[in-house]
């Protein structure tokens, strides 16, 4: 027997800026499947993309594409293109990633993104009288990254501490402009901004964890490696990095779900939160507790290069296991050229207790070393299919940080 209800569904509008990217695509899907909303609400998701060639992929996942580019159009023109679809926005997510080869152009990009967001917020909060519309203050979730903090000590070090949201900032040069752009947005009056800093992401096309898979594959296939190895000798996967290097990641689906958890918590004020640092138990709204904050997203625990290396060795047939702290001279040139130390040599432990306490978010997907065969198959399928993210990461691992 079927049941019917006269209650109408209530769409909420979410705009994903950079919706065709690795993280943006996952966030779009997460908002579409959001299950933490009071019935009968749902998200109608729009994706802002630069190229019309990517519109079909968005439409296939039921994200409404908006094609407009800040690199060729003014922020005002892009704002109008977005407002043609909806004047009001409940959530705006910024997860665009420009070319990082030109600091001047990159800085201009982040200024343009901020101008776009400010224009959307102004339109959404100033509905003309008599129009029948209702003003909405958008929640702006601005993506940065946990590399903003730099590195931590190694696993087992007596001085090891996780990077919390209050840790000092010490980013590599390649992410400094992104970090500065996010911090600039946080200072703008009238914007309900949250800076979201996720740890490295895995799953599907792999993101930077794909570089670790590529390293093992290239190492195993290396001509130099195979020429110098005795056929009766067990093959060993070698790394220049320390065995206790911390690799703290999170599956991209779990990360995207954290964005939805933030939106649901803020929009529907689910529960209360203690006023941090006030010295009393006076509650304040969840939205007030979130807006203006920096929030980290990371997996439930970190892995070490010992764990990840062992999983890679087993997956790619290195029967002799792993070896660490080796000289670069002992790494096959083809593998060394991958410059995977940015992935497997970047030690960082990141605390995500703050977002867990505020929203109840929890990561559920397997860690990288726990499910490496499935992650390898997904990565290889993406690579064979000409996935843009795979090619982008490959270029960055050899020093090309352009588009």
PDB file of C-alpha atoms in Angstrom, residues 74-205:
ATOM      1  CA  UNK A  74      34.193  40.023 -14.682  1.00  0.00           C
ATOM      2  CA  UNK A  75      32.944  38.982 -11.231  1.00  0.00           C
ATOM      3  CA  UNK A  76      29.849  41.110 -11.870  1.00  0.00           C
ATOM      4  CA  UNK A  77      29.074  39.234 -15.095  1.00  0.00           C
ATOM      5  CA  UNK A  78      29.539  35.844 -13.430  1.00  0.00           C
ATOM      6  CA  UNK A  79      27.359  36.995 -10.531  1.00  0.00           C
ATOM      7  CA  UNK A  80      24.559  37.853 -12.926  1.00  0.00           C
ATOM      8  CA  UNK A  81      24.909  34.493 -14.661  1.00  0.00           C
ATOM      9  CA  UNK A  82      24.434  32.751 -11.316  1.00  0.00           C
ATOM     10  CA  UNK A  83      21.574  34.993 -10.207  1.00  0.00           C
ATOM     11  CA  UNK A  84      19.731  34.163 -13.431  1.00  0.00           C
ATOM     12  CA  UNK A  85      19.176  30.719 -11.881  1.00  0.00           C
ATOM     13  CA  UNK A  86      18.293  31.847  -8.362  1.00  0.00           C
ATOM     14  CA  UNK A  87      18.428  35.155  -6.533  1.00  0.00           C
ATOM     15  CA  UNK A  88      18.702  33.550  -3.111  1.00  0.00           C
ATOM     16  CA  UNK A  89      21.205  30.954  -1.934  1.00  0.00           C
ATOM     17  CA  UNK A  90      21.174  28.903   1.225  1.00  0.00           C
ATOM     18  CA  UNK A  91      24.694  27.545   0.814  1.00  0.00           C
ATOM     19  CA  UNK A  92      27.644  28.655  -1.303  1.00  0.00           C
ATOM     20  CA  UNK A  93      30.650  26.323  -1.401  1.00  0.00           C
ATOM     21  CA  UNK A  94      33.984  27.561  -2.721  1.00  0.00           C
ATOM     22  CA  UNK A  95      36.249  24.738  -3.885  1.00  0.00           C
ATOM     23  CA  UNK A  96      37.788  26.181  -7.004  1.00  0.00           C
ATOM     24  CA  UNK A  97      41.481  25.669  -7.680  1.00  0.00           C
ATOM     25  CA  UNK A  98      43.211  27.956 -10.183  1.00  0.00           C
ATOM     26  CA  UNK A  99      46.585  27.551 -11.827  1.00  0.00           C
ATOM     27  CA  UNK A 100      49.311  27.881  -9.220  1.00  0.00           C
ATOM     28  CA  UNK A 101      52.136  28.699 -11.602  1.00  0.00           C
ATOM     29  CA  UNK A 102      51.499  32.469 -11.550  1.00  0.00           C
ATOM     30  CA  UNK A 103      51.128  33.969  -8.033  1.00  0.00           C
ATOM     31  CA  UNK A 104      49.834  37.281  -9.401  1.00  0.00           C
ATOM     32  CA  UNK A 105      47.083  35.623 -11.467  1.00  0.00           C
ATOM     33  CA  UNK A 106      46.289  33.300  -8.573  1.00  0.00           C
ATOM     34  CA  UNK A 107      45.898  36.203  -6.151  1.00  0.00           C
ATOM     35  CA  UNK A 108      43.625  37.965  -8.631  1.00  0.00           C
ATOM     36  CA  UNK A 109      41.545  34.804  -8.932  1.00  0.00           C
ATOM     37  CA  UNK A 110      40.883  34.714  -5.202  1.00  0.00           C
ATOM     38  CA  UNK A 111      39.962  38.411  -5.184  1.00  0.00           C
ATOM     39  CA  UNK A 112      37.514  37.714  -8.030  1.00  0.00           C
ATOM     40  CA  UNK A 113      35.999  34.728  -6.203  1.00  0.00           C
ATOM     41  CA  UNK A 114      35.490  36.908  -3.130  1.00  0.00           C
ATOM     42  CA  UNK A 115      33.821  39.600  -5.260  1.00  0.00           C
ATOM     43  CA  UNK A 116      31.515  36.935  -6.716  1.00  0.00           C
ATOM     44  CA  UNK A 117      30.571  35.616  -3.287  1.00  0.00           C
ATOM     45  CA  UNK A 118      29.956  39.123  -1.954  1.00  0.00           C
ATOM     46  CA  UNK A 119      27.704  39.869  -4.932  1.00  0.00           C
ATOM     47  CA  UNK A 120      25.688  36.698  -4.370  1.00  0.00           C
ATOM     48  CA  UNK A 121      25.314  37.385  -0.654  1.00  0.00           C
ATOM     49  CA  UNK A 122      24.221  40.979  -1.290  1.00  0.00           C
ATOM     50  CA  UNK A 123      21.561  39.821  -3.769  1.00  0.00           C
ATOM     51  CA  UNK A 124      20.356  37.005  -1.531  1.00  0.00           C
ATOM     52  CA  UNK A 125      19.969  39.244   1.516  1.00  0.00           C
ATOM     53  CA  UNK A 126      18.311  42.211  -0.227  1.00  0.00           C
ATOM     54  CA  UNK A 127      15.103  41.015  -1.853  1.00  0.00           C
ATOM     55  CA  UNK A 128      13.094  43.934  -3.307  1.00  0.00           C
ATOM     56  CA  UNK A 129       9.915  44.730  -1.388  1.00  0.00           C
ATOM     57  CA  UNK A 130       6.758  43.497  -3.069  1.00  0.00           C
ATOM     58  CA  UNK A 131       8.599  40.781  -4.976  1.00  0.00           C
ATOM     59  CA  UNK A 132       7.137  38.052  -2.813  1.00  0.00           C
ATOM     60  CA  UNK A 133      10.588  36.623  -2.142  1.00  0.00           C
ATOM     61  CA  UNK A 134      12.280  36.100   1.180  1.00  0.00           C
ATOM     62  CA  UNK A 135      15.793  37.267   2.005  1.00  0.00           C
ATOM     63  CA  UNK A 136      18.273  34.505   2.785  1.00  0.00           C
ATOM     64  CA  UNK A 137      21.731  34.828   4.333  1.00  0.00           C
ATOM     65  CA  UNK A 138      23.905  32.223   2.618  1.00  0.00           C
ATOM     66  CA  UNK A 139      26.260  30.012   4.568  1.00  0.00           C
ATOM     67  CA  UNK A 140      29.609  30.233   2.769  1.00  0.00           C
ATOM     68  CA  UNK A 141      31.840  27.172   3.104  1.00  0.00           C
ATOM     69  CA  UNK A 142      35.269  28.246   1.836  1.00  0.00           C
ATOM     70  CA  UNK A 143      37.704  25.429   1.102  1.00  0.00           C
ATOM     71  CA  UNK A 144      41.337  25.740   2.034  1.00  0.00           C
ATOM     72  CA  UNK A 145      43.454  22.802   3.249  1.00  0.00           C
ATOM     73  CA  UNK A 146      45.365  21.355   6.165  1.00  0.00           C
ATOM     74  CA  UNK A 147      48.688  21.974   4.442  1.00  0.00           C
ATOM     75  CA  UNK A 148      48.120  25.563   5.605  1.00  0.00           C
ATOM     76  CA  UNK A 149      49.669  24.442   8.900  1.00  0.00           C
ATOM     77  CA  UNK A 150      52.796  22.841   7.466  1.00  0.00           C
ATOM     78  CA  UNK A 151      54.113  19.576   8.896  1.00  0.00           C
ATOM     79  CA  UNK A 152      54.091  17.913  12.315  1.00  0.00           C
ATOM     80  CA  UNK A 153      56.612  15.630  13.990  1.00  0.00           C
ATOM     81  CA  UNK A 154      56.805  11.962  13.071  1.00  0.00           C
ATOM     82  CA  UNK A 155      54.833   9.150  14.658  1.00  0.00           C
ATOM     83  CA  UNK A 156      56.385   8.207  17.981  1.00  0.00           C
ATOM     84  CA  UNK A 157      58.164  11.534  18.502  1.00  0.00           C
ATOM     85  CA  UNK A 158      57.830  12.714  22.102  1.00  0.00           C
ATOM     86  CA  UNK A 159      56.960  16.220  20.912  1.00  0.00           C
ATOM     87  CA  UNK A 160      54.318  15.082  18.425  1.00  0.00           C
ATOM     88  CA  UNK A 161      51.101  17.108  18.609  1.00  0.00           C
ATOM     89  CA  UNK A 162      48.231  17.311  16.126  1.00  0.00           C
ATOM     90  CA  UNK A 163      47.454  20.403  14.135  1.00  0.00           C
ATOM     91  CA  UNK A 164      44.283  21.905  15.567  1.00  0.00           C
ATOM     92  CA  UNK A 165      42.487  24.936  14.182  1.00  0.00           C
ATOM     93  CA  UNK A 166      44.587  27.113  16.495  1.00  0.00           C
ATOM     94  CA  UNK A 167      47.927  25.860  15.179  1.00  0.00           C
ATOM     95  CA  UNK A 168      50.344  28.343  13.637  1.00  0.00           C
ATOM     96  CA  UNK A 169      50.174  28.691   9.857  1.00  0.00           C
ATOM     97  CA  UNK A 170      53.202  27.593   7.856  1.00  0.00           C
ATOM     98  CA  UNK A 171      52.050  26.611   4.354  1.00  0.00           C
ATOM     99  CA  UNK A 172      54.197  25.491   1.423  1.00  0.00           C
ATOM    100  CA  UNK A 173      54.436  28.219  -1.200  1.00  0.00           C
ATOM    101  CA  UNK A 174      52.145  26.357  -3.608  1.00  0.00           C
ATOM    102  CA  UNK A 175      49.124  26.739  -1.290  1.00  0.00           C
ATOM    103  CA  UNK A 176      49.861  30.139   0.256  1.00  0.00           C
ATOM    104  CA  UNK A 177      47.627  32.131  -2.126  1.00  0.00           C
ATOM    105  CA  UNK A 178      44.727  29.774  -1.463  1.00  0.00           C
ATOM    106  CA  UNK A 179      45.195  30.150   2.285  1.00  0.00           C
ATOM    107  CA  UNK A 180      45.410  33.946   2.041  1.00  0.00           C
ATOM    108  CA  UNK A 181      42.247  34.052  -0.080  1.00  0.00           C
ATOM    109  CA  UNK A 182      40.300  32.080   2.517  1.00  0.00           C
ATOM    110  CA  UNK A 183      41.548  34.230   5.393  1.00  0.00           C
ATOM    111  CA  UNK A 184      40.637  37.359   3.444  1.00  0.00           C
ATOM    112  CA  UNK A 185      37.049  36.150   3.105  1.00  0.00           C
ATOM    113  CA  UNK A 186      36.857  35.461   6.827  1.00  0.00           C
ATOM    114  CA  UNK A 187      37.514  39.135   7.548  1.00  0.00           C
ATOM    115  CA  UNK A 188      34.684  40.494   5.380  1.00  0.00           C
ATOM    116  CA  UNK A 189      31.807  41.869   7.433  1.00  0.00           C
ATOM    117  CA  UNK A 190      28.389  40.546   6.511  1.00  0.00           C
ATOM    118  CA  UNK A 191      29.568  37.155   5.234  1.00  0.00           C
ATOM    119  CA  UNK A 192      28.665  34.006   7.155  1.00  0.00           C
ATOM    120  CA  UNK A 193      31.922  32.288   6.249  1.00  0.00           C
ATOM    121  CA  UNK A 194      33.444  29.039   7.489  1.00  0.00           C
ATOM    122  CA  UNK A 195      36.949  28.068   6.386  1.00  0.00           C
ATOM    123  CA  UNK A 196      37.144  24.328   5.795  1.00  0.00           C
ATOM    124  CA  UNK A 197      40.581  22.722   5.909  1.00  0.00           C
ATOM    125  CA  UNK A 198      40.580  19.104   4.795  1.00  0.00           C
ATOM    126  CA  UNK A 199      43.493  16.723   5.044  1.00  0.00           C
ATOM    127  CA  UNK A 200      44.631  14.927   1.848  1.00  0.00           C
ATOM    128  CA  UNK A 201      41.837  13.056   0.081  1.00  0.00           C
ATOM    129  CA  UNK A 202      41.682   9.534  -1.303  1.00  0.00           C
ATOM    130  CA  UNK A 203      39.188   7.519  -3.327  1.00  0.00           C
ATOM    131  CA  UNK A 204      38.011   7.290  -6.955  1.00  0.00           C
ATOM    132  CA  UNK A 205      40.552   9.107  -9.153  1.00  0.00           C
TER     133      UNK A 205
END
